[in-house]
Steps between C-alpha positions, in 0.01 A plus 500: 500500500610255230242447229408142416579397143224241514183571303186496714124526465322743732145427617289760681222363719699180544310395814167516318347180370612542138833665583590215734405225256689668215810551716488134603482385137788729399720383788431138413612582144832636629434874478631764740196678645475827692165546672341801668178525699370740762320212677152644544165325492500132596816492709480132597476380140780729383732393781433135413574558131827676574597223741444250219745707293750477785439842658396540864378850576693662784469821697746678271322409177435833335726700736773676301403283203647183651540215253415141587650232277438129459683330214417680176218701658542840665215679674447863597210616712452840339254740344537521122442876533827522697772642274771377739394141435531537124835676540633211708383238250651696212831528682517136608342291223476463125128463437414362157123479544242653734171325573274760664224318690474727805197699604169354392214752473274253679511704820167651598669774705648639180151591384472731800827682430593609145832627634596160641387331180724723288796461735470123523420407144650771280793652688629151576492415130688820415775397742519162325530667159761745627709214635472304175635795302776591744617140545466421128256216563416334170149372573206590720186296561217659698143419597236650276194365678424481866570164655318369806564194706214252520264570786173351614305828488555708188316823573452796262793560266363724222651812656836328534497414131427861409787627715728228370430591138577867560836440666605238246421742217756741646755226564470368146565843353807547717634154414445561127680833516796346682522220243514754217741738673734259678443163331361350820311195378185468707198275507169552678377171642127435471477285810195297603291683757484222755797288596507204733627144530384241248262359761351843573454576131331165431266570791429851370416374151255254650335772709473740206347226286229457763453871572605739218438794733836420658681597181712813478420763233761346268359150514723195525816704563653284769784250506722292723794712612741216419398517133533878484842493669622238251382718211679802645825306532474396136460866403789608721731237353427597140810675361427529130558821308132530412407532865187706454342275238611159626448569869158646431402192299624268775320700767177523305493124444552435870242749624241366257560144616478608865173689484299301245 
């Protein structure tokens, strides 16, 4: 298999709301994007998002790691815990940056199974780190806070926040160690808790203003996904030598403006 000499950005969870919007922005800016998603959860929405990116799911999506390509976008239906997937990507592409948005802890079933929680949210991250080192990826961005799509009924989330904090503590320590040992520049993204369209977020702000009980524990942490995706693209496109300081400053300014 001949390896592409073209630099690409890899996005995990590309069929999720934020992954899709970020991929769309990057493609519109002329980037080569490789996306991976296991396609669980809201299948209809994810199929529609991929279709908008030019990918129509077929019966062989995910079988033998089949690749679907449309223009500058390639899609794999795969589990990020699958070593064969990472081996294929390493062999075929030159990945400059990884944006790890897959696997949100906002899954109630995870609270019933510590084993599944560890497998989904920690082992997957270890596979991402292992790939970054082996493929000599220069930069890694990953979610530091749980991200939930806007929904009409919020429900209890305190337990999810506790679980999220524990797994992110481990991920941060691993990412820091890999930066120091292998010079893998990484950034934990403090994403808003709730993401939705601009219309949904305006409606939510109005509802919260009328009934503060609707607020999440971290009050006011919600933003339009379009704004967050734009901020992520700005971070991804920053190529200065002082990546850690400059990118952090850019990210901090954006997140503050989004959640205030």
